[in-house]
Coordinates of C-alpha atoms in Angstrom, one line a residue:
M1412 CA -35.2 -9.3 12.5
I1413 CA -35.9 -10.2 16.2
D1414 CA -34.6 -13.4 17.9
F1415 CA -36.3 -15.6 20.2
A1416 CA -34.8 -14.0 23.1
D1417 CA -37.0 -10.9 22.4
I1418 CA -40.3 -12.6 22.5
D1419 CA -41.7 -11.9 25.8
F1420 CA -45.3 -13.3 25.8
L1421 CA -47.8 -15.5 23.9
I1422 CA -51.7 -15.3 24.1
I1423 CA -52.3 -18.9 23.8
G1424 CA -56.2 -19.0 23.6
A1425 CA -59.1 -20.1 24.1
T1426 CA -60.9 -19.7 20.7
K1427 CA -63.9 -17.2 20.9
S1428 CA -62.8 -15.8 24.2
A1429 CA -62.2 -12.3 23.4
T1430 CA -58.6 -12.8 22.8
T1431 CA -58.6 -10.3 19.7
W1432 CA -60.1 -7.7 22.0
L1433 CA -57.1 -8.4 24.5
Q1434 CA -54.6 -8.1 21.6
R1435 CA -56.1 -4.9 20.1
C1436 CA -56.1 -3.2 23.6
L1437 CA -52.3 -4.6 24.2
Q1438 CA -51.5 -3.1 20.6
A1439 CA -52.9 0.3 21.7
D1440 CA -49.5 0.8 23.7
P1441 CA -46.6 2.0 21.8
A1442 CA -44.3 0.0 24.3
I1443 CA -45.9 -3.4 22.9
A1444 CA -45.0 -4.8 19.6
M1445 CA -47.2 -7.7 18.2
P1446 CA -48.0 -9.0 14.5
D1447 CA -51.6 -8.8 13.5
P1448 CA -52.3 -12.1 12.0
E1449 CA -52.5 -15.2 14.1
L1450 CA -49.2 -16.9 13.2
H1451 CA -50.2 -20.6 14.4
Y1452 CA -46.6 -21.3 14.2
F1453 CA -46.1 -23.9 16.9
S1454 CA -49.5 -25.6 16.1
R1455 CA -50.1 -25.4 12.3
A1456 CA -47.2 -23.9 10.5
F1457 CA -44.3 -25.2 12.2
D1458 CA -42.8 -26.5 9.0
R1459 CA -42.4 -22.9 7.8
G1460 CA -39.2 -22.7 10.1
D1461 CA -37.9 -20.5 12.6
Q1462 CA -36.8 -17.5 10.2
W1463 CA -40.4 -17.3 8.9
Y1464 CA -41.8 -17.0 12.3
L1465 CA -39.5 -14.5 13.7
G1466 CA -39.8 -12.5 10.3
Q1467 CA -43.4 -12.2 11.1
F1468 CA -42.6 -9.7 14.1
P1469 CA -42.2 -5.9 13.9
A1470 CA -38.4 -5.0 13.5
E1471 CA -38.8 -2.7 16.5
G1472 CA -39.8 -5.7 18.9
R1473 CA -36.1 -5.8 20.2
D1474 CA -36.8 -2.6 22.0
R1475 CA -40.5 -3.3 23.1
V1476 CA -42.6 -6.0 25.0
T1477 CA -43.1 -8.2 22.2
G1478 CA -45.5 -11.0 21.7
E1479 CA -48.1 -12.8 19.5
K1480 CA -51.6 -14.3 19.7
S1481 CA -52.4 -17.6 18.4
N1482 CA -55.6 -19.5 19.8
S1483 CA -54.6 -22.9 18.2
Y1484 CA -51.8 -23.3 20.6
L1485 CA -54.1 -24.1 23.6
E1486 CA -55.6 -26.8 21.4
S1487 CA -52.7 -28.2 19.9
P1488 CA -50.8 -31.4 21.6
S1489 CA -47.4 -30.5 20.2
A1490 CA -47.6 -26.6 21.0
A1491 CA -46.4 -26.7 24.6
L1492 CA -43.3 -28.6 23.7
R1493 CA -42.3 -26.7 20.6
I1494 CA -42.8 -23.4 22.6
H1495 CA -40.9 -24.4 25.5
A1496 CA -38.2 -25.8 23.2
R1497 CA -37.8 -22.2 21.7
L1498 CA -39.2 -19.9 24.4
P1499 CA -38.4 -21.6 27.8
D1500 CA -38.9 -18.1 29.8
V1501 CA -41.9 -16.8 28.0
K1502 CA -45.2 -15.7 29.5
L1503 CA -48.3 -17.5 28.7
V1504 CA -51.7 -15.8 28.8
A1505 CA -54.7 -18.3 28.6
Q1506 CA -57.9 -16.4 28.4
L1507 CA -60.8 -18.8 28.9
R1508 CA -64.5 -18.5 28.3
N1509 CA -67.7 -20.6 29.8
P1510 CA -66.9 -23.9 27.7
I1511 CA -70.6 -24.3 26.9
E1512 CA -70.9 -20.7 25.4
R1513 CA -67.5 -21.1 23.8
A1514 CA -68.6 -24.1 22.1
Y1515 CA -71.8 -22.6 20.8
S1516 CA -69.9 -19.3 19.5
D1517 CA -67.3 -21.5 18.0
Y1518 CA -70.3 -23.3 16.3
C1519 CA -71.9 -20.2 15.0
M1520 CA -68.5 -18.9 13.4
M1521 CA -67.9 -22.2 11.7
Y1522 CA -71.7 -22.2 10.4
R1523 CA -71.3 -18.7 9.3
R1524 CA -68.0 -19.6 7.3
G1525 CA -70.2 -22.6 5.7
E1526 CA -67.9 -25.2 7.2
I1527 CA -70.7 -27.1 9.1
G1528 CA -74.4 -27.5 8.8
R1529 CA -77.2 -26.3 10.9
D1530 CA -77.9 -29.3 13.2
V1531 CA -76.4 -28.2 16.5
A1532 CA -76.9 -31.5 18.2
R1533 CA -74.6 -33.1 15.5
Y1534 CA -71.7 -30.9 16.6
L1535 CA -72.3 -30.1 20.5
D1536 CA -74.1 -33.1 21.6
P1537 CA -71.2 -34.9 23.9
R1538 CA -73.0 -38.4 23.2
N1539 CA -72.1 -38.5 19.7
E1540 CA -69.2 -40.7 19.2
S1541 CA -67.3 -38.2 16.6
R1542 CA -66.8 -35.4 18.8
T1543 CA -65.5 -32.5 17.2
R1544 CA -62.8 -29.9 18.3
L1545 CA -65.7 -27.6 19.1
L1546 CA -66.1 -29.7 22.2
S1547 CA -62.4 -30.6 23.0
A1548 CA -61.5 -26.7 22.6
G1549 CA -63.2 -26.5 26.0
L1550 CA -61.3 -28.9 27.9
Y1551 CA -59.1 -26.6 29.6
Y1552 CA -57.5 -28.7 32.0
Q1553 CA -56.6 -31.3 29.5
N1554 CA -55.3 -28.5 27.2
L1555 CA -53.4 -26.5 29.8
K1556 CA -51.6 -29.4 31.5
P1557 CA -48.8 -29.7 29.1
F1558 CA -48.1 -26.0 29.4
Y1559 CA -48.3 -26.4 33.5
D1560 CA -46.0 -29.4 33.1
R1561 CA -43.1 -27.5 31.2
F1562 CA -43.5 -23.9 32.6
P1563 CA -43.5 -22.4 36.1
M1564 CA -46.8 -21.4 37.5
E1565 CA -45.6 -18.0 37.4
N1566 CA -45.3 -17.7 34.0
I1567 CA -48.7 -18.6 33.1
L1568 CA -51.7 -16.1 33.5
V1569 CA -55.3 -17.7 33.3
T1570 CA -57.9 -15.0 32.7
F1571 CA -61.9 -15.2 32.3
Y1572 CA -63.9 -13.8 29.5
D1573 CA -66.6 -12.8 32.2
S1574 CA -64.4 -10.1 33.8
I1575 CA -64.2 -8.3 30.5
G1576 CA -67.8 -7.3 30.6
E1577 CA -67.8 -6.8 34.3
E1578 CA -64.4 -4.7 34.6
P1579 CA -62.6 -4.3 31.4
H1580 CA -60.0 -2.0 32.6
R1581 CA -59.0 -4.3 35.7
H1582 CA -59.1 -7.2 33.3
L1583 CA -56.7 -5.4 31.0
G1584 CA -54.9 -4.1 33.9
T1585 CA -54.0 -7.8 35.3
V1586 CA -52.7 -8.7 32.0
R1587 CA -50.4 -5.7 31.8
R1588 CA -49.1 -6.0 35.2
F1589 CA -48.3 -9.8 34.4
L1590 CA -46.5 -8.5 31.5
G1591 CA -44.5 -6.2 33.5
L1592 CA -46.1 -3.1 32.6
P1593 CA -48.1 -0.5 34.4
A1594 CA -51.8 -1.6 34.9
Q1595 CA -53.1 1.5 33.2
L1596 CA -52.1 3.1 30.0
P1597 CA -52.7 6.8 30.3
G1598 CA -55.6 8.0 27.9
Q1599 CA -56.2 4.6 26.7
T1600 CA -59.7 3.9 25.4
L1601 CA -60.6 0.3 25.5
Q1602 CA -61.4 -1.4 22.3
Q1603 CA -65.0 -2.6 21.8
K1604 CA -65.5 -6.5 21.7
H1605 CA -66.3 -7.6 18.2
K1606 CA -69.6 -9.2 18.0
D1607 CA -69.3 -10.9 14.7
K1608 CA -72.5 -12.8 15.2
T1609 CA -74.8 -9.9 14.6
I1610 CA -72.7 -8.1 11.9
P1611 CA -74.2 -8.5 8.3
T1612 CA -72.3 -10.9 6.2
L1613 CA -72.3 -13.4 3.3
G1614 CA -74.4 -16.6 4.3
P1615 CA -73.0 -20.1 4.5
R1616 CA -74.4 -21.1 1.0
M1617 CA -73.2 -17.9 -0.7
R1618 CA -69.7 -18.5 1.0
R1619 CA -69.6 -21.8 -0.4
F1620 CA -70.6 -20.7 -3.9
F1621 CA -67.9 -18.0 -4.0
R1622 CA -65.1 -20.1 -2.1
P1623 CA -63.3 -21.4 -5.5
V1624 CA -63.0 -17.7 -6.7
K1625 CA -62.1 -16.3 -3.1
P1626 CA -58.1 -16.2 -4.2
L1627 CA -59.1 -14.3 -7.5
V1628 CA -61.2 -11.6 -5.7
A1629 CA -58.9 -11.0 -2.6
P1630 CA -56.8 -8.2 -4.2
L1631 CA -60.3 -6.3 -4.8
R1632 CA -61.6 -6.6 -1.1
Q1633 CA -60.5 -3.0 -0.2
T1634 CA -62.1 -1.4 -3.3
S1635 CA -65.3 0.6 -3.1
A1636 CA -67.0 -1.7 -5.8
F1637 CA -66.3 -4.9 -3.5
R1638 CA -67.5 -3.1 -0.3
Q1639 CA -70.6 -2.0 -2.1
L1640 CA -71.4 -5.5 -3.5
H1641 CA -70.6 -7.0 -0.3
R1642 CA -73.1 -4.7 1.6
T1643 CA -75.6 -5.7 -1.2
L1644 CA -75.2 -9.3 -0.6
A1645 CA -74.8 -9.4 3.1
S1646 CA -77.3 -10.0 5.5
E1647 CA -77.6 -11.0 9.2
I1648 CA -76.8 -14.7 9.8
R1649 CA -79.8 -16.7 11.6
Y1650 CA -78.5 -19.6 13.7
S1651 CA -80.4 -22.4 15.2
A1652 CA -80.6 -22.7 19.1
M1653 CA -78.9 -24.9 21.5
T1654 CA -81.5 -26.7 23.7
D1655 CA -81.7 -27.0 27.2
D1656 CA -80.9 -30.7 26.9
I1657 CA -77.7 -30.2 25.0
R1658 CA -76.7 -27.4 27.7
R1659 CA -77.1 -30.0 30.5
R1660 CA -75.1 -32.5 28.6
L1661 CA -72.4 -30.1 28.0
A1662 CA -72.5 -29.3 31.6
D1663 CA -71.7 -32.8 32.7
Y1664 CA -69.3 -33.2 30.0
Y1665 CA -67.2 -30.4 31.3
A1666 CA -67.8 -30.6 35.1
E1667 CA -64.7 -32.9 35.9
D1668 CA -62.4 -31.1 33.6
L1669 CA -63.4 -27.7 35.4
D1670 CA -62.6 -29.3 38.8
Q1671 CA -59.2 -30.4 37.6
L1672 CA -58.7 -26.9 36.0
S1673 CA -59.4 -25.2 39.4
A1674 CA -56.9 -27.6 41.1
L1675 CA -54.2 -27.1 38.5
T1676 CA -54.4 -23.4 38.3
G1677 CA -55.3 -22.6 41.9
T1678 CA -58.2 -20.5 40.6
D1679 CA -61.7 -21.0 41.0
V1680 CA -63.6 -21.0 37.7
P1681 CA -66.8 -18.6 37.7
S1682 CA -69.5 -20.4 39.3
S1683 CA -72.1 -19.7 36.7
W1684 CA -70.3 -21.6 34.2
L1685 CA -72.0 -25.0 34.8
R1686 CA -75.5 -23.9 35.6
S1687 CA -78.2 -25.3 33.3
F1688 CA -79.5 -22.0 31.7
A1689 CA -82.8 -22.1 30.1
V1690 CA -82.6 -21.2 26.4
D1691 CA -83.1 -17.6 25.8
A1692 CA -86.6 -16.5 24.9
R1693 CA -85.1 -14.7 22.0
Y1694 CA -84.1 -17.8 20.1
D1695 CA -87.0 -19.0 18.2
R1696 CA -87.3 -22.8 17.5
T1697 CA -87.9 -22.8 13.9
P1698 CA -87.7 -25.6 11.4
P1699 CA -84.0 -26.3 9.7
D1700 CA -84.9 -24.3 6.5
R1701 CA -86.0 -21.4 8.5
P1702 CA -83.1 -20.6 11.2
S1703 CA -83.5 -18.7 14.2
V1704 CA -81.9 -15.1 15.2
S1705 CA -79.4 -15.4 18.0
P1706 CA -78.1 -12.9 20.2
A1707 CA -74.2 -12.0 20.0
T1708 CA -72.2 -14.1 22.0

């Protein structure tokens, strides 16, 4: 079993910012050791204890550059303190996305899972008094400040989702250099980003229907019969659109936080983030009972 001293880095978020893509690209390097699941130890699973956490890492982690990815760390008020107490020298990677687009993508994921309803404004309009974590997860200055209060700036790398589409090799190279590795892994083919919004899956109602028996069917998920049944029942999920008005309100909601983020990190956020984009013509404004197709984000 590895020790805390063997853990070199953590990818701390943000949710829906292609951190899984980053993890898969790093795992392609034999010099890197990472557990596959998100452990969420310093945020949601701290009561499981240090031995449980350390036991999740590959045993060969002692001889490799070792780390893990848990997006919930960026959103957890306690995570920075807990991480610093056990990993005071760890390197932290915060991969961020336009907070408006991140919030909508997060909304789509939760709708897909059947955890929230179709009314986008209910969850994403910042005028609502009961603001959800869908919005607070994009307050990057507020969420990163506890880490900058405890760790030196040179131990924190802030990267932007935008550059993955523009220059994925350079983006990955930046992270690899930060981890003390050569920028390029010879012969590496980059992983494709997982566009889960357009992949056929069970709809929200069906997910809610099957939720009580999910633990019973879990052992069958890898069988051909289960996969055939899933293909039969799955379809492309259709989502409600986010209106221009909500986009503008979100731009106002995040503007001050992003100004503070730039000052905190010494890095300018992409200028496109707070523009009031027109709603994409591919979104059809249909009644709540007839949801509309959304492009993958």
